[in-house]
XYZ file of N, CA and C in Angstrom:
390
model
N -30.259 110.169 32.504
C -29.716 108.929 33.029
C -29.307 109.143 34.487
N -29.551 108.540 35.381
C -28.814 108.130 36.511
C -27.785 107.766 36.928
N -27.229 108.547 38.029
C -25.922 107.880 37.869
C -25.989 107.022 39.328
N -26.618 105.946 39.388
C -26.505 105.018 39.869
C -25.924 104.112 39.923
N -25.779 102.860 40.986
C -24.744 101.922 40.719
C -25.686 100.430 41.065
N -26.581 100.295 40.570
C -28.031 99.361 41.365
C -27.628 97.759 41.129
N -28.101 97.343 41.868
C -28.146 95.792 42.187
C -28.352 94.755 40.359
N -29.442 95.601 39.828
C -29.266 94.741 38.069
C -28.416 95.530 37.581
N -27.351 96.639 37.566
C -26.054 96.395 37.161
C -24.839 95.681 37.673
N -24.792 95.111 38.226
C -23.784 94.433 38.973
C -23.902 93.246 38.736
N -22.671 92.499 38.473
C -22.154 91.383 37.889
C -21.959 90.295 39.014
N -22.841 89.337 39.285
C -23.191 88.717 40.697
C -23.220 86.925 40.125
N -23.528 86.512 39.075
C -24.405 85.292 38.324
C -22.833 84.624 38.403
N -22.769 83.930 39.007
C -21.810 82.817 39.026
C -21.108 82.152 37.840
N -22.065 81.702 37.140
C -22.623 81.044 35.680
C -22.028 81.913 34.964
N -22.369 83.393 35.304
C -21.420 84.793 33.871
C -20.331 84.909 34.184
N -20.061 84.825 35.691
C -18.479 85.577 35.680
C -17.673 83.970 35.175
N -17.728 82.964 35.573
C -17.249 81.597 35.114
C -16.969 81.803 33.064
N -18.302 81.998 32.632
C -18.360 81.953 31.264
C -17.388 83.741 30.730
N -17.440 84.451 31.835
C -16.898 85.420 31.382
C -15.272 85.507 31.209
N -14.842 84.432 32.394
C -13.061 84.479 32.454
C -12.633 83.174 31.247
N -14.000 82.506 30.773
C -13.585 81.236 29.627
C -13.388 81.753 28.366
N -14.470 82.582 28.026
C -14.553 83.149 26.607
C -14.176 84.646 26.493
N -14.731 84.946 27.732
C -14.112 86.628 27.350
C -12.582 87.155 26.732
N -12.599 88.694 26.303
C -11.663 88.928 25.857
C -11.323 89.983 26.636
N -9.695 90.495 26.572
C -8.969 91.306 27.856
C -8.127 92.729 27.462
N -8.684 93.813 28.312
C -7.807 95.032 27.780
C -7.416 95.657 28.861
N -6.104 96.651 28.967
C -5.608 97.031 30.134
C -5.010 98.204 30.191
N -5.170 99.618 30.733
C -4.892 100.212 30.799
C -4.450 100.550 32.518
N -3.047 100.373 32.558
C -2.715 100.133 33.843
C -3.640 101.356 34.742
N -3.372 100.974 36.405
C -3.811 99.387 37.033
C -5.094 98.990 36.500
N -5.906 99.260 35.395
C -6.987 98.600 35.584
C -6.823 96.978 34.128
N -7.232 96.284 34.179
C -7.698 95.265 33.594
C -9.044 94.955 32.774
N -9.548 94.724 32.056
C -11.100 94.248 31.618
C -11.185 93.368 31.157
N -11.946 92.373 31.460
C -12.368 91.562 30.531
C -13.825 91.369 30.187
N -14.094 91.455 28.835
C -15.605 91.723 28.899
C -15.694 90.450 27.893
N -17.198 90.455 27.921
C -17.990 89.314 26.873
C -19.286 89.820 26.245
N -19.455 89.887 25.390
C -20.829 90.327 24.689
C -21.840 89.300 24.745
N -22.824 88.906 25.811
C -23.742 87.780 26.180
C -25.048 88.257 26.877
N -26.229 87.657 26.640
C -27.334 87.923 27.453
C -27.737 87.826 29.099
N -27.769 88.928 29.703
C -28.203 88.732 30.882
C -29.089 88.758 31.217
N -29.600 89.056 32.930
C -30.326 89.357 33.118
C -31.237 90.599 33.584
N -30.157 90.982 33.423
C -30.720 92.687 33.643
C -31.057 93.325 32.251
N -32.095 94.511 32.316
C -32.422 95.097 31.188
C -31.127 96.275 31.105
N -30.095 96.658 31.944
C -29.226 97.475 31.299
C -28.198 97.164 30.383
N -27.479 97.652 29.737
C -26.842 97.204 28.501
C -25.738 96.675 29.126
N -25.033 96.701 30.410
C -24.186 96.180 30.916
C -24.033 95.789 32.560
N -22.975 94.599 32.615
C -23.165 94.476 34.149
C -21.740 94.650 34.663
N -21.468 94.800 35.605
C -19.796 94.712 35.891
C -19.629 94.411 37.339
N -18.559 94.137 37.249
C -17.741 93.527 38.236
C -16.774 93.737 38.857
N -15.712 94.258 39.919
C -14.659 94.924 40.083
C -13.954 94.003 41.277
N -12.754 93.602 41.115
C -11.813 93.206 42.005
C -10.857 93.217 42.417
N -9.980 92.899 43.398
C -8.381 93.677 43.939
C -7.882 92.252 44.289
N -6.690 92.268 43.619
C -6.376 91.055 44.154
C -5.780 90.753 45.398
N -6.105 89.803 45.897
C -5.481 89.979 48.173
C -3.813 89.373 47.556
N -3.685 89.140 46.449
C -2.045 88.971 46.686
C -1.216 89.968 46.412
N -1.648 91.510 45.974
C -1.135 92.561 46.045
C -1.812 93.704 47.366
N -2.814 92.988 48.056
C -3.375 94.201 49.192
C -3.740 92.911 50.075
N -2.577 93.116 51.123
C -3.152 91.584 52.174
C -4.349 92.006 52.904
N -4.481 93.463 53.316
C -5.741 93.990 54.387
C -6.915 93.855 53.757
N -7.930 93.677 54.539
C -9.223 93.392 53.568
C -9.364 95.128 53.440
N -9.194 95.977 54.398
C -9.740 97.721 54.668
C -9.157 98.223 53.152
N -7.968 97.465 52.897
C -7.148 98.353 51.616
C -8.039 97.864 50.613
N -8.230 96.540 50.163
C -8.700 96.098 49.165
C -10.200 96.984 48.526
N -11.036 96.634 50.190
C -12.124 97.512 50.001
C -12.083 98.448 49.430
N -11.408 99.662 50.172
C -11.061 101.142 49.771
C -11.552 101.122 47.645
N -10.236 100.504 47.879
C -9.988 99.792 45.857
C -11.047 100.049 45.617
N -11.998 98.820 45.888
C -13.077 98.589 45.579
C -14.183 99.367 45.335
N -14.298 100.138 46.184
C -15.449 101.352 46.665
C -15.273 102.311 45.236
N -13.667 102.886 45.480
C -13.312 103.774 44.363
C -12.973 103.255 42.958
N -13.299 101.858 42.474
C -13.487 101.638 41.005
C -14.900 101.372 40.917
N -15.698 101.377 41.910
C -16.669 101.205 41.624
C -17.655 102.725 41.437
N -17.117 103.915 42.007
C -17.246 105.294 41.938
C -16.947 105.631 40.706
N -16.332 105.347 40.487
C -15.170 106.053 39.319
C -15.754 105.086 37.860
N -16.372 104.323 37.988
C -17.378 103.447 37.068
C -18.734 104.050 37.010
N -19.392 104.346 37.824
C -20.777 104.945 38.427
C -20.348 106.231 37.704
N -19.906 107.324 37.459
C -19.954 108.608 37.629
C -19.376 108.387 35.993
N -18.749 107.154 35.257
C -18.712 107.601 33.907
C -19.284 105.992 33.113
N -20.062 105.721 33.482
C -20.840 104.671 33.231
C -21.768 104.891 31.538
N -21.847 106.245 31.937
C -23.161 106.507 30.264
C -22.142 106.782 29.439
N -20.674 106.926 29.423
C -20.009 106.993 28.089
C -19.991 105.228 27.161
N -20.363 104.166 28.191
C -20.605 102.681 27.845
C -21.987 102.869 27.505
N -22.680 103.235 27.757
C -24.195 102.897 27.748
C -24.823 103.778 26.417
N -24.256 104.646 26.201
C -24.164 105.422 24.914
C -23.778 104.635 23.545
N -22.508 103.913 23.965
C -21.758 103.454 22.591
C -22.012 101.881 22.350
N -22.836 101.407 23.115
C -23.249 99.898 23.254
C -24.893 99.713 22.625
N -24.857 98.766 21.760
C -26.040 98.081 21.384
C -26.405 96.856 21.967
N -25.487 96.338 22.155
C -25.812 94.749 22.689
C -25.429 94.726 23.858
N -26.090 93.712 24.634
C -25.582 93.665 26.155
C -24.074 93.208 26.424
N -23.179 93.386 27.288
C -22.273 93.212 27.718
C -22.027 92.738 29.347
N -21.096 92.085 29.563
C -20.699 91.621 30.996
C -19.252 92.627 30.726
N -18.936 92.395 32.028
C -17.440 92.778 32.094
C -16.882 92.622 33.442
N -15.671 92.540 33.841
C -14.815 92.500 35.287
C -13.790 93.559 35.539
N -13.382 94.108 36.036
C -12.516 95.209 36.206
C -11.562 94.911 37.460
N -10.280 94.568 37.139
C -9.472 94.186 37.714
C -8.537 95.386 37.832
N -8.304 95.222 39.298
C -6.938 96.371 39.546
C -6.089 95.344 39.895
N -4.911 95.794 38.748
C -3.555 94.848 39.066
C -2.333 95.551 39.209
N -2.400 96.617 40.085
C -1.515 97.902 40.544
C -0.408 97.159 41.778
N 0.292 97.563 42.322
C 0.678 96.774 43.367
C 0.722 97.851 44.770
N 0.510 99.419 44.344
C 0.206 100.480 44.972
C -1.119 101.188 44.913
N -1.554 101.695 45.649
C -2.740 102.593 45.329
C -2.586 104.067 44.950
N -3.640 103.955 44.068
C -3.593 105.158 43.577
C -4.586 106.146 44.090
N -4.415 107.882 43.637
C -4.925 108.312 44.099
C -6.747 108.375 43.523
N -7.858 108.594 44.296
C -8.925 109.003 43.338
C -9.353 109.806 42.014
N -8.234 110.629 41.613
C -8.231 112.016 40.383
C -7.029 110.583 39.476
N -6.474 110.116 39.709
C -5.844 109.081 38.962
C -6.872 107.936 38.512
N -7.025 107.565 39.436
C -8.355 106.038 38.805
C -9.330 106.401 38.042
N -9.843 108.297 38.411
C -10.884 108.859 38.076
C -9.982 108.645 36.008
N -9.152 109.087 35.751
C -8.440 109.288 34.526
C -8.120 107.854 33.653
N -7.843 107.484 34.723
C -7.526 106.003 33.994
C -8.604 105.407 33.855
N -9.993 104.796 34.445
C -10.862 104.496 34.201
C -11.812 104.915 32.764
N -11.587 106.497 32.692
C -12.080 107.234 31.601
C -11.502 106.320 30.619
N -9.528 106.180 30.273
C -9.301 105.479 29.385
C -10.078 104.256 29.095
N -9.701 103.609 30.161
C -10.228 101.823 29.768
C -11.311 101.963 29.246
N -12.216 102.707 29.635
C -13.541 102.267 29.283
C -13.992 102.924 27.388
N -13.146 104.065 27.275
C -12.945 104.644 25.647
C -12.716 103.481 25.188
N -11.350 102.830 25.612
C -10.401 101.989 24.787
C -11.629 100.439 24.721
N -12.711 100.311 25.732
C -13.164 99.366 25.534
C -13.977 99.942 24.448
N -14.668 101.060 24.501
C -15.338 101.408 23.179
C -15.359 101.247 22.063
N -13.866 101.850 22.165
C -12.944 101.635 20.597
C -12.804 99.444 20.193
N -12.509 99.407 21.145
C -11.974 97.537 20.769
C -13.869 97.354 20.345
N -15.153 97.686 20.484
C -16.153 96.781 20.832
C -16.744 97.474 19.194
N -16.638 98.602 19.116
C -16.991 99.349 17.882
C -16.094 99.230 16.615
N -14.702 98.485 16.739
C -13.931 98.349 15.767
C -14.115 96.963 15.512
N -14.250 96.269 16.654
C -14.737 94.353 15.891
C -16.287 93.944 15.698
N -16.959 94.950 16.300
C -18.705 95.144 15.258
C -18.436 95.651 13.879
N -17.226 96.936 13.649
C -17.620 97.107 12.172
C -16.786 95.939 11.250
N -15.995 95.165 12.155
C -14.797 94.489 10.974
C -15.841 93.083 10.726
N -16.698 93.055 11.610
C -17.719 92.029 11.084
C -18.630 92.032 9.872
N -18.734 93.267 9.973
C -19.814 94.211 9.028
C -19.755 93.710 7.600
């Protein structure tokens, strides 16, 4: 696998992120946020995502960016622990709702969580369907 971060993974469709903040569902392992939706896209990877900082906790656009760059790293580099435990396609958004920044070996840790804990929430309401 690649550890890429390419243009059909990325969560861009107007139409998804809209349908994603209506129906989706939300998990949080501070600062990060998720909200994902299990829906068809258009990309052939099993997931797309999305990452944002909110400007009412980082007024500079340079800070926000920064954010940005490094959840989007820190997504890229553990991306196949999702792509492993997923059958069906997924959207998702990744919100930092920190009011400080953190360091990179921190987001790097916390990210690991969220994305288990999304594992766990996506693999425990596939089997309770079962």
């Amino acid at each position: 696998m690649k550890f890429t971060l390419g243009k059909q993974e990325r969560l861009k469709s107007k139409k998804l992120i809209d349908q994603l903040y209506k129906k989706g569902k939300s998990i949080k392992v501070f600062p990060f946020r998720m909200v994902y939706l299990q829906t068809e896209h258009t990309s052939s990877y099993p997931a797309q995502v999305g990452v944002s900082v909110a400007k009412r906790n980082f007024k500079k656009a340079p800070d926000r960016n920064r954010l940005k760059r490094l959840m989007r790293e820190t997504y890229r580099l553990q991306k196949a622990t999702v792509y492993e435990n997923v059958s069906e396609p997924y959207i998702f958004m990744i919100s930092y709702i920190g009011k400080e920044e953190k360091t990179y070996q921190e987001l790097h840790a916390k990210m690991n969580s969220l994305l288990h804990l999304f594992i766990e929430k996506v693999n425990y309401t596939k089997n309770e369907t079962l």
